[in-house]
């Protein structure tokens, strides 16, 4: 399997920026982008989309509850239950997956997002060192883990 090239990685950074800018009119600050050398400490709410076809792997969006609550309130949503927070992080992961298909080609197959609650460690399954983007939006931290390779 081949690694992602710099343009493909840049696409994910720009996709995260674009998502927040469209939703909130405020871009997040990308605080780092790096190759993880160990398991990652994620946040309480996680959305995961799995890729197959021309690429193999998954993207994990991990966010704390306060960030998700603020995003829901911006959308006029008043139900800030844990189920709604899980739905929100799953939708963000799904949106990033859909954007990836536009950029990486129609042969990319994307799963329905999985939604997990709990701040457990994020483990790489495809790459020894997955790509990680950390960000802050409205003073709230988040991360996106890109654990995928070309077939």
Tab-separated table of N, CA and C in Angstrom:
chain	number	residue	atom	x	y	z
A	1	UNK	N	0.833	-1.181	0.000
A	1	UNK	CA	0.000	0.000	0.000
A	1	UNK	C	0.875	1.241	0.000
A	2	UNK	N	0.427	2.243	-0.716
A	2	UNK	CA	1.163	3.499	-0.808
A	2	UNK	C	0.658	4.498	0.221
A	3	UNK	N	1.559	5.362	0.652
A	3	UNK	CA	1.160	6.417	1.572
A	3	UNK	C	0.445	7.517	0.794
A	4	UNK	N	-0.261	8.350	1.511
A	4	UNK	CA	-0.913	9.493	0.898
A	4	UNK	C	0.142	10.539	0.569
A	5	UNK	N	-0.066	11.233	-0.533
A	5	UNK	CA	0.893	12.268	-0.897
A	5	UNK	C	0.531	13.589	-0.207
A	6	UNK	N	1.432	14.575	-0.231
A	6	UNK	CA	1.170	15.840	0.472
A	6	UNK	C	-0.124	16.533	0.028
A	7	UNK	N	-0.460	16.450	-1.240
A	7	UNK	CA	-1.696	17.086	-1.719
A	7	UNK	C	-2.931	16.408	-1.126
A	8	UNK	N	-2.884	15.085	-1.013
A	8	UNK	CA	-4.018	14.361	-0.426
A	8	UNK	C	-4.164	14.700	1.055
A	9	UNK	N	-3.055	14.844	1.744
A	9	UNK	CA	-3.109	15.218	3.161
A	9	UNK	C	-3.596	16.656	3.320
A	10	UNK	N	-3.119	17.538	2.453
A	10	UNK	CA	-3.551	18.938	2.496
A	10	UNK	C	-5.056	19.026	2.289
A	11	UNK	N	-5.588	18.147	1.444
A	11	UNK	CA	-7.027	18.126	1.213
A	11	UNK	C	-7.785	17.954	2.530
A	12	UNK	N	-7.336	17.047	3.395
A	12	UNK	CA	-8.037	16.819	4.655
A	12	UNK	C	-7.963	18.038	5.567
A	13	UNK	N	-6.810	18.693	5.616
A	13	UNK	CA	-6.685	19.916	6.415
A	13	UNK	C	-7.667	20.966	5.899
A	14	UNK	N	-7.692	21.160	4.585
A	14	UNK	CA	-8.586	22.158	3.995
A	14	UNK	C	-10.048	21.775	4.178
A	15	UNK	N	-10.348	20.499	4.136
A	15	UNK	CA	-11.719	20.040	4.320
A	15	UNK	C	-12.217	20.355	5.735
A	16	UNK	N	-11.353	20.158	6.726
A	16	UNK	CA	-11.714	20.489	8.106
A	16	UNK	C	-11.929	21.996	8.239
A	17	UNK	N	-11.028	22.775	7.675
A	17	UNK	CA	-11.174	24.242	7.719
A	17	UNK	C	-12.492	24.675	7.082
A	18	UNK	N	-12.749	24.124	5.907
A	18	UNK	CA	-13.946	24.491	5.156
A	18	UNK	C	-15.217	24.145	5.925
A	19	UNK	N	-15.254	22.977	6.548
A	19	UNK	CA	-16.434	22.557	7.295
A	19	UNK	C	-16.800	23.603	8.352
A	20	UNK	N	-15.823	23.994	9.158
A	20	UNK	CA	-16.091	24.956	10.221
A	20	UNK	C	-16.420	26.337	9.662
A	21	UNK	N	-15.730	26.731	8.610
A	21	UNK	CA	-15.972	28.053	8.035
A	21	UNK	C	-17.395	28.152	7.489
A	22	UNK	N	-17.862	27.121	6.810
A	22	UNK	CA	-19.217	27.132	6.256
A	22	UNK	C	-20.253	27.115	7.377
A	23	UNK	N	-20.051	26.278	8.370
A	23	UNK	CA	-21.026	26.128	9.442
A	23	UNK	C	-21.057	27.333	10.382
A	24	UNK	N	-19.866	27.841	10.719
A	24	UNK	CA	-19.800	28.856	11.772
A	24	UNK	C	-19.268	30.209	11.330
A	25	UNK	N	-18.852	30.312	10.087
A	25	UNK	CA	-18.214	31.537	9.582
A	25	UNK	C	-16.887	31.822	10.269
A	26	UNK	N	-16.362	30.827	10.988
A	26	UNK	CA	-15.098	30.978	11.703
A	26	UNK	C	-14.237	29.745	11.463
A	27	UNK	N	-13.089	29.957	10.812
A	27	UNK	CA	-12.177	28.833	10.581
A	27	UNK	C	-11.535	28.398	11.891
A	28	UNK	N	-11.269	27.105	12.014
A	28	UNK	CA	-10.527	26.661	13.195
A	28	UNK	C	-9.052	26.991	13.034
A	29	UNK	N	-8.350	27.088	14.133
A	29	UNK	CA	-6.894	27.214	14.093
A	29	UNK	C	-6.335	25.800	14.053
A	30	UNK	N	-5.596	25.484	13.008
A	30	UNK	CA	-4.923	24.189	12.933
A	30	UNK	C	-3.695	24.310	13.830
A	31	UNK	N	-3.678	23.551	14.916
A	31	UNK	CA	-2.599	23.695	15.893
A	31	UNK	C	-1.416	22.787	15.594
A	32	UNK	N	-1.665	21.673	14.886
A	32	UNK	CA	-0.557	20.819	14.454
A	32	UNK	C	-1.056	19.812	13.429
A	33	UNK	N	-0.126	19.317	12.660
A	33	UNK	CA	-0.371	18.217	11.713
A	33	UNK	C	0.902	17.379	11.751
A	34	UNK	N	0.747	16.108	12.107
A	34	UNK	CA	1.948	15.296	12.333
A	34	UNK	C	1.641	13.812	12.141
A	35	UNK	N	2.702	13.015	12.127
A	35	UNK	CA	2.578	11.563	12.104
A	35	UNK	C	2.603	11.068	13.553
A	36	UNK	N	1.577	10.356	13.946
A	36	UNK	CA	1.508	9.827	15.313
A	36	UNK	C	2.496	8.680	15.467
A	37	UNK	N	3.154	8.629	16.593
A	37	UNK	CA	4.102	7.547	16.859
A	37	UNK	C	3.603	6.618	17.954
A	38	UNK	N	2.433	6.926	18.507
A	38	UNK	CA	1.824	6.073	19.532
A	38	UNK	C	0.314	6.267	19.464
A	39	UNK	N	-0.409	5.535	20.312
A	39	UNK	CA	-1.857	5.728	20.379
A	39	UNK	C	-2.146	7.184	20.741
A	40	UNK	N	-3.279	7.670	20.257
A	40	UNK	CA	-3.666	9.059	20.502
A	40	UNK	C	-4.701	9.130	21.614
A	41	UNK	N	-4.630	10.181	22.391
A	41	UNK	CA	-5.677	10.441	23.370
A	41	UNK	C	-6.778	11.217	22.663
A	42	UNK	N	-7.914	10.562	22.500
A	42	UNK	CA	-9.037	11.208	21.840
A	42	UNK	C	-9.922	11.899	22.850
A	43	UNK	N	-11.017	12.450	22.342
A	43	UNK	CA	-11.998	13.121	23.176
A	43	UNK	C	-13.198	12.199	23.384
A	44	UNK	N	-14.196	12.679	24.054
A	44	UNK	CA	-15.318	11.833	24.464
A	44	UNK	C	-16.230	11.388	23.313
A	45	UNK	N	-16.323	12.190	22.250
A	45	UNK	CA	-17.224	11.859	21.145
A	45	UNK	C	-16.422	11.648	19.868
A	46	UNK	N	-16.652	10.496	19.224
A	46	UNK	CA	-15.860	10.093	18.062
A	46	UNK	C	-16.755	9.627	16.924
A	47	UNK	N	-16.467	10.135	15.741
A	47	UNK	CA	-17.144	9.689	14.531
A	47	UNK	C	-16.109	9.065	13.610
A	48	UNK	N	-16.431	7.906	13.041
A	48	UNK	CA	-15.463	7.177	12.218
A	48	UNK	C	-16.113	6.788	10.896
A	49	UNK	N	-15.444	7.114	9.795
A	49	UNK	CA	-15.858	6.599	8.494
A	49	UNK	C	-14.732	5.713	7.981
A	50	UNK	N	-15.117	4.592	7.401
A	50	UNK	CA	-14.156	3.631	6.868
A	50	UNK	C	-14.174	3.700	5.353
A	51	UNK	N	-13.003	3.613	4.762
A	51	UNK	CA	-12.841	3.687	3.312
A	51	UNK	C	-12.390	2.341	2.765
A	52	UNK	N	-12.880	2.018	1.588
A	52	UNK	CA	-12.405	0.848	0.851
A	52	UNK	C	-12.446	1.206	-0.629
A	53	UNK	N	-11.972	0.307	-1.444
A	53	UNK	CA	-11.905	0.590	-2.881
A	53	UNK	C	-10.511	1.052	-3.246
A	54	UNK	N	-10.393	2.276	-3.752
A	54	UNK	CA	-9.092	2.795	-4.176
A	54	UNK	C	-8.193	3.147	-2.991
A	55	UNK	N	-8.781	3.304	-1.818
A	55	UNK	CA	-8.057	3.566	-0.582
A	55	UNK	C	-8.584	2.616	0.483
A	56	UNK	N	-7.771	2.356	1.475
A	56	UNK	CA	-8.158	1.483	2.569
A	56	UNK	C	-7.878	2.216	3.870
A	57	UNK	N	-8.801	2.136	4.816
A	57	UNK	CA	-8.558	2.739	6.120
A	57	UNK	C	-9.754	3.486	6.642
A	58	UNK	N	-9.477	4.466	7.489
A	58	UNK	CA	-10.562	5.227	8.085
A	58	UNK	C	-10.090	6.605	8.526
A	59	UNK	N	-11.078	7.467	8.769
A	59	UNK	CA	-10.844	8.794	9.332
A	59	UNK	C	-11.667	8.876	10.608
A	60	UNK	N	-11.030	9.350	11.660
A	60	UNK	CA	-11.685	9.496	12.955
A	60	UNK	C	-11.727	10.977	13.309
A	61	UNK	N	-12.911	11.450	13.640
A	61	UNK	CA	-13.096	12.809	14.143
A	61	UNK	C	-13.378	12.677	15.628
A	62	UNK	N	-12.578	13.327	16.462
A	62	UNK	CA	-12.710	13.212	17.911
A	62	UNK	C	-12.862	14.605	18.520
A	63	UNK	N	-13.977	14.807	19.272
A	63	UNK	CA	-14.293	16.135	19.794
A	63	UNK	C	-14.859	16.052	21.207
A	64	UNK	N	-14.607	17.095	21.994
A	64	UNK	CA	-15.202	17.153	23.333
A	64	UNK	C	-16.668	17.597	23.236
A	65	UNK	N	-17.451	17.319	24.262
A	65	UNK	CA	-18.874	17.656	24.207
A	65	UNK	C	-19.153	19.151	24.039
A	66	UNK	N	-18.354	20.013	24.659
A	66	UNK	CA	-18.640	21.445	24.582
A	66	UNK	C	-18.546	21.968	23.151
A	67	UNK	N	-17.573	21.500	22.388
A	67	UNK	CA	-17.444	21.928	20.992
A	67	UNK	C	-18.684	21.512	20.204
A	68	UNK	N	-19.118	20.279	20.384
A	68	UNK	CA	-20.288	19.784	19.658
A	68	UNK	C	-21.550	20.539	20.065
A	69	UNK	N	-21.673	20.862	21.335
A	69	UNK	CA	-22.834	21.637	21.798
A	69	UNK	C	-22.862	23.008	21.124
A	70	UNK	N	-21.708	23.651	21.051
A	70	UNK	CA	-21.645	24.971	20.418
A	70	UNK	C	-22.008	24.883	18.936
A	71	UNK	N	-21.549	23.839	18.256
A	71	UNK	CA	-21.907	23.667	16.839
A	71	UNK	C	-23.406	23.439	16.680
A	72	UNK	N	-23.996	22.628	17.550
A	72	UNK	CA	-25.439	22.378	17.470
A	72	UNK	C	-26.229	23.656	17.724
A	73	UNK	N	-25.821	24.432	18.704
A	73	UNK	CA	-26.520	25.683	18.996
A	73	UNK	C	-26.449	26.648	17.806
A	74	UNK	N	-25.311	26.675	17.130
A	74	UNK	CA	-25.178	27.516	15.931
A	74	UNK	C	-26.180	27.124	14.849
A	75	UNK	N	-26.530	25.854	14.824
A	75	UNK	CA	-27.471	25.356	13.827
A	75	UNK	C	-28.920	25.486	14.303
A	76	UNK	N	-29.124	26.087	15.463
A	76	UNK	CA	-30.466	26.264	15.984
A	76	UNK	C	-31.008	25.041	16.703
A	77	UNK	N	-30.146	24.088	16.989
A	77	UNK	CA	-30.565	22.860	17.666
A	77	UNK	C	-30.545	23.086	19.179
A	78	UNK	N	-31.619	22.724	19.853
A	78	UNK	CA	-31.684	22.886	21.306
A	78	UNK	C	-31.536	21.572	22.049
A	79	UNK	N	-31.624	20.453	21.348
A	79	UNK	CA	-31.441	19.138	21.975
A	79	UNK	C	-29.943	18.862	22.048
A	80	UNK	N	-29.385	19.008	23.238
A	80	UNK	CA	-27.946	18.817	23.433
A	80	UNK	C	-27.660	17.511	24.176
A	81	UNK	N	-28.516	16.520	23.951
A	81	UNK	CA	-28.348	15.211	24.586
A	81	UNK	C	-27.111	14.506	24.026
A	82	UNK	N	-26.650	13.495	24.752
A	82	UNK	CA	-25.491	12.735	24.299
A	82	UNK	C	-25.749	12.092	22.946
A	83	UNK	N	-26.966	11.610	22.707
A	83	UNK	CA	-27.292	11.019	21.395
A	83	UNK	C	-27.147	12.035	20.284
A	84	UNK	N	-27.579	13.268	20.529
A	84	UNK	CA	-27.453	14.306	19.506
A	84	UNK	C	-25.992	14.701	19.296
A	85	UNK	N	-25.198	14.692	20.358
A	85	UNK	CA	-23.770	14.982	20.222
A	85	UNK	C	-23.092	13.889	19.394
A	86	UNK	N	-23.478	12.635	19.625
A	86	UNK	CA	-22.944	11.528	18.818
A	86	UNK	C	-23.353	11.681	17.354
A	87	UNK	N	-24.609	12.035	17.124
A	87	UNK	CA	-25.062	12.252	15.746
A	87	UNK	C	-24.261	13.361	15.079
A	88	UNK	N	-23.971	14.433	15.829
A	88	UNK	CA	-23.236	15.573	15.267
A	88	UNK	C	-21.813	15.176	14.864
A	89	UNK	N	-21.107	14.451	15.736
A	89	UNK	CA	-19.736	14.060	15.394
A	89	UNK	C	-19.744	13.046	14.246
A	90	UNK	N	-20.767	12.187	14.203
A	90	UNK	CA	-20.897	11.256	13.075
A	90	UNK	C	-21.144	11.989	11.772
A	91	UNK	N	-21.942	13.040	11.817
A	91	UNK	CA	-22.225	13.832	10.613
A	91	UNK	C	-20.977	14.559	10.121
A	92	UNK	N	-20.161	15.048	11.053
A	92	UNK	CA	-18.910	15.706	10.655
A	92	UNK	C	-17.999	14.693	9.958
A	93	UNK	N	-17.862	13.501	10.534
A	93	UNK	CA	-17.043	12.458	9.901
A	93	UNK	C	-17.604	12.093	8.533
A	94	UNK	N	-18.911	11.985	8.432
A	94	UNK	CA	-19.558	11.656	7.167
A	94	UNK	C	-19.307	12.742	6.116
A	95	UNK	N	-19.365	13.995	6.530
A	95	UNK	CA	-19.106	15.105	5.611
A	95	UNK	C	-17.668	15.058	5.108
A	96	UNK	N	-16.710	14.809	6.003
A	96	UNK	CA	-15.308	14.698	5.576
A	96	UNK	C	-15.136	13.522	4.616
A	97	UNK	N	-15.829	12.414	4.881
A	97	UNK	CA	-15.772	11.270	3.972
A	97	UNK	C	-16.334	11.595	2.603
A	98	UNK	N	-17.468	12.291	2.570
A	98	UNK	CA	-18.057	12.688	1.289
A	98	UNK	C	-17.150	13.630	0.521
A	99	UNK	N	-16.518	14.557	1.230
A	99	UNK	CA	-15.569	15.458	0.578
A	99	UNK	C	-14.371	14.686	0.040
A	100	UNK	N	-13.951	13.661	0.774
A	100	UNK	CA	-12.820	12.847	0.317
A	100	UNK	C	-13.159	12.152	-0.995
A	101	UNK	N	-14.378	11.668	-1.113
A	101	UNK	CA	-14.776	10.997	-2.359
A	101	UNK	C	-14.690	11.963	-3.538
A	102	UNK	N	-15.110	13.206	-3.342
A	102	UNK	CA	-15.034	14.206	-4.415
A	102	UNK	C	-13.594	14.447	-4.850
A	103	UNK	N	-12.684	14.458	-3.883
A	103	UNK	CA	-11.287	14.747	-4.174
A	103	UNK	C	-10.486	13.519	-4.601
A	104	UNK	N	-10.752	12.374	-3.974
A	104	UNK	CA	-9.930	11.189	-4.195
A	104	UNK	C	-10.504	10.229	-5.238
A	105	UNK	N	-11.706	10.514	-5.729
A	105	UNK	CA	-12.253	9.719	-6.827
A	105	UNK	C	-13.452	8.878	-6.441
A	106	UNK	N	-14.273	8.589	-7.434
A	106	UNK	CA	-15.528	7.872	-7.203
A	106	UNK	C	-15.314	6.396	-6.867
A	107	UNK	N	-14.098	5.867	-7.065
A	107	UNK	CA	-13.823	4.472	-6.695
A	107	UNK	C	-13.680	4.320	-5.180
A	108	UNK	N	-13.659	5.452	-4.472
A	108	UNK	CA	-13.566	5.427	-3.017
A	108	UNK	C	-14.938	5.084	-2.445
A	109	UNK	N	-14.988	4.009	-1.697
A	109	UNK	CA	-16.232	3.599	-1.050
A	109	UNK	C	-16.162	4.012	0.411
A	110	UNK	N	-17.287	4.557	0.925
A	110	UNK	CA	-17.325	5.111	2.273
A	110	UNK	C	-18.418	4.427	3.073
A	111	UNK	N	-18.097	4.033	4.292
A	111	UNK	CA	-19.080	3.396	5.171
A	111	UNK	C	-20.015	4.441	5.769
A	112	UNK	N	-21.102	3.963	6.313
A	112	UNK	CA	-21.948	4.783	7.175
A	112	UNK	C	-21.102	5.094	8.403
A	113	UNK	N	-21.174	6.313	8.930
A	113	UNK	CA	-20.314	6.631	10.080
A	113	UNK	C	-20.666	5.818	11.322
A	114	UNK	N	-19.624	5.380	12.014
A	114	UNK	CA	-19.787	4.774	13.333
A	114	UNK	C	-19.621	5.902	14.342
A	115	UNK	N	-20.379	5.835	15.415
A	115	UNK	CA	-20.312	6.866	16.449
A	115	UNK	C	-20.000	6.181	17.766
A	116	UNK	N	-18.944	6.655	18.418
A	116	UNK	CA	-18.511	6.051	19.679
A	116	UNK	C	-18.357	7.122	20.743
A	117	UNK	N	-18.780	6.783	21.939
A	117	UNK	CA	-18.614	7.688	23.062
A	117	UNK	C	-17.622	7.091	24.033
A	118	UNK	N	-16.725	7.924	24.522
A	118	UNK	CA	-15.705	7.483	25.471
A	118	UNK	C	-14.349	7.967	25.034
A	119	UNK	N	-13.574	8.460	25.965
A	119	UNK	CA	-12.268	9.038	25.652
A	119	UNK	C	-11.175	7.985	25.703
A	120	UNK	N	-11.343	6.923	24.944
A	120	UNK	CA	-10.309	5.893	24.924
A	120	UNK	C	-9.250	6.254	23.878
A	121	UNK	N	-8.140	5.569	23.936
A	121	UNK	CA	-7.067	5.836	22.989
A	121	UNK	C	-7.452	5.457	21.566
A	122	UNK	N	-6.975	6.234	20.613
A	122	UNK	CA	-7.213	5.964	19.198
A	122	UNK	C	-6.021	5.176	18.691
A	123	UNK	N	-6.286	4.001	18.147
A	123	UNK	CA	-5.217	3.120	17.677
A	123	UNK	C	-5.205	3.063	16.151
A	124	UNK	N	-4.019	3.129	15.572
A	124	UNK	CA	-3.869	2.980	14.123
A	124	UNK	C	-4.126	1.530	13.749
A	125	UNK	N	-4.797	1.324	12.637
A	125	UNK	CA	-5.074	-0.031	12.168
A	125	UNK	C	-4.488	-0.292	10.781
A	126	UNK	N	-4.265	0.768	10.012
A	126	UNK	CA	-3.787	0.608	8.641
A	126	UNK	C	-2.328	1.037	8.529
A	127	UNK	N	-2.028	2.179	9.080
A	127	UNK	CA	-0.670	2.729	9.005
A	127	UNK	C	0.021	2.579	10.361
A	128	UNK	N	1.304	2.391	10.325
A	128	UNK	CA	2.049	2.351	11.581
A	128	UNK	C	1.999	3.723	12.249
A	129	UNK	N	2.058	4.768	11.436
A	129	UNK	CA	2.028	6.145	11.928
A	129	UNK	C	0.950	6.917	11.174
A	130	UNK	N	-0.281	6.983	11.709
A	130	UNK	CA	-1.339	7.724	11.018
A	130	UNK	C	-1.090	9.230	11.073
A	131	UNK	N	-1.738	9.941	10.167
A	131	UNK	CA	-1.653	11.390	10.124
A	131	UNK	C	-2.666	11.969	11.103
A	132	UNK	N	-2.259	12.993	11.817
A	132	UNK	CA	-3.128	13.608	12.809
A	132	UNK	C	-3.175	15.118	12.575
A	133	UNK	N	-4.375	15.663	12.608
A	133	UNK	CA	-4.576	17.104	12.533
A	133	UNK	C	-5.232	17.501	13.856
A	134	UNK	N	-4.588	18.391	14.600
A	134	UNK	CA	-5.217	18.917	15.806
A	134	UNK	C	-5.654	20.348	15.521
A	135	UNK	N	-6.740	20.747	16.163
A	135	UNK	CA	-7.285	22.074	15.904
A	135	UNK	C	-7.949	22.639	17.140
A	136	UNK	N	-8.181	23.941	17.076
A	136	UNK	CA	-8.988	24.626	18.093
A	136	UNK	C	-10.009	25.462	17.340
A	137	UNK	N	-11.235	25.371	17.816
A	137	UNK	CA	-12.303	26.204	17.273
A	137	UNK	C	-13.062	26.776	18.460
A	138	UNK	N	-13.182	28.091	18.494
A	138	UNK	CA	-13.893	28.760	19.582
A	138	UNK	C	-13.345	28.291	20.940
A	139	UNK	N	-12.040	28.207	21.039
A	139	UNK	CA	-11.297	27.813	22.241
A	139	UNK	C	-11.476	26.338	22.619
A	140	UNK	N	-12.046	25.545	21.733
A	140	UNK	CA	-12.270	24.121	22.015
A	140	UNK	C	-11.328	23.279	21.149
A	141	UNK	N	-10.638	22.282	21.731
A	141	UNK	CA	-9.740	21.431	20.955
A	141	UNK	C	-10.503	20.299	20.256
A	142	UNK	N	-9.909	19.763	19.220
A	142	UNK	CA	-10.454	18.596	18.516
A	142	UNK	C	-9.306	17.966	17.734
A	143	UNK	N	-9.554	16.765	17.221
A	143	UNK	CA	-8.553	16.162	16.348
A	143	UNK	C	-9.216	15.314	15.280
A	144	UNK	N	-8.486	15.192	14.171
A	144	UNK	CA	-8.881	14.322	13.065
A	144	UNK	C	-7.695	13.409	12.800
A	145	UNK	N	-7.938	12.110	12.822
A	145	UNK	CA	-6.903	11.110	12.571
A	145	UNK	C	-7.174	10.468	11.214
A	146	UNK	N	-6.190	10.506	10.324
A	146	UNK	CA	-6.314	9.944	8.981
A	146	UNK	C	-5.427	8.706	8.922
A	147	UNK	N	-6.064	7.574	9.023
A	147	UNK	CA	-5.362	6.288	9.055
A	147	UNK	C	-5.746	5.529	7.786
A	148	UNK	N	-5.160	5.924	6.656
A	148	UNK	CA	-5.519	5.305	5.389
A	148	UNK	C	-4.345	5.312	4.428
A	149	UNK	N	-4.401	4.403	3.461
A	149	UNK	CA	-3.374	4.281	2.421
A	149	UNK	C	-4.056	3.984	1.096
A	150	UNK	N	-3.337	4.275	0.013
A	150	UNK	CA	-3.805	3.901	-1.320
A	150	UNK	C	-3.641	2.407	-1.495
A	151	UNK	N	-4.538	1.812	-2.248
A	151	UNK	CA	-4.387	0.387	-2.571
A	151	UNK	C	-3.443	0.227	-3.730
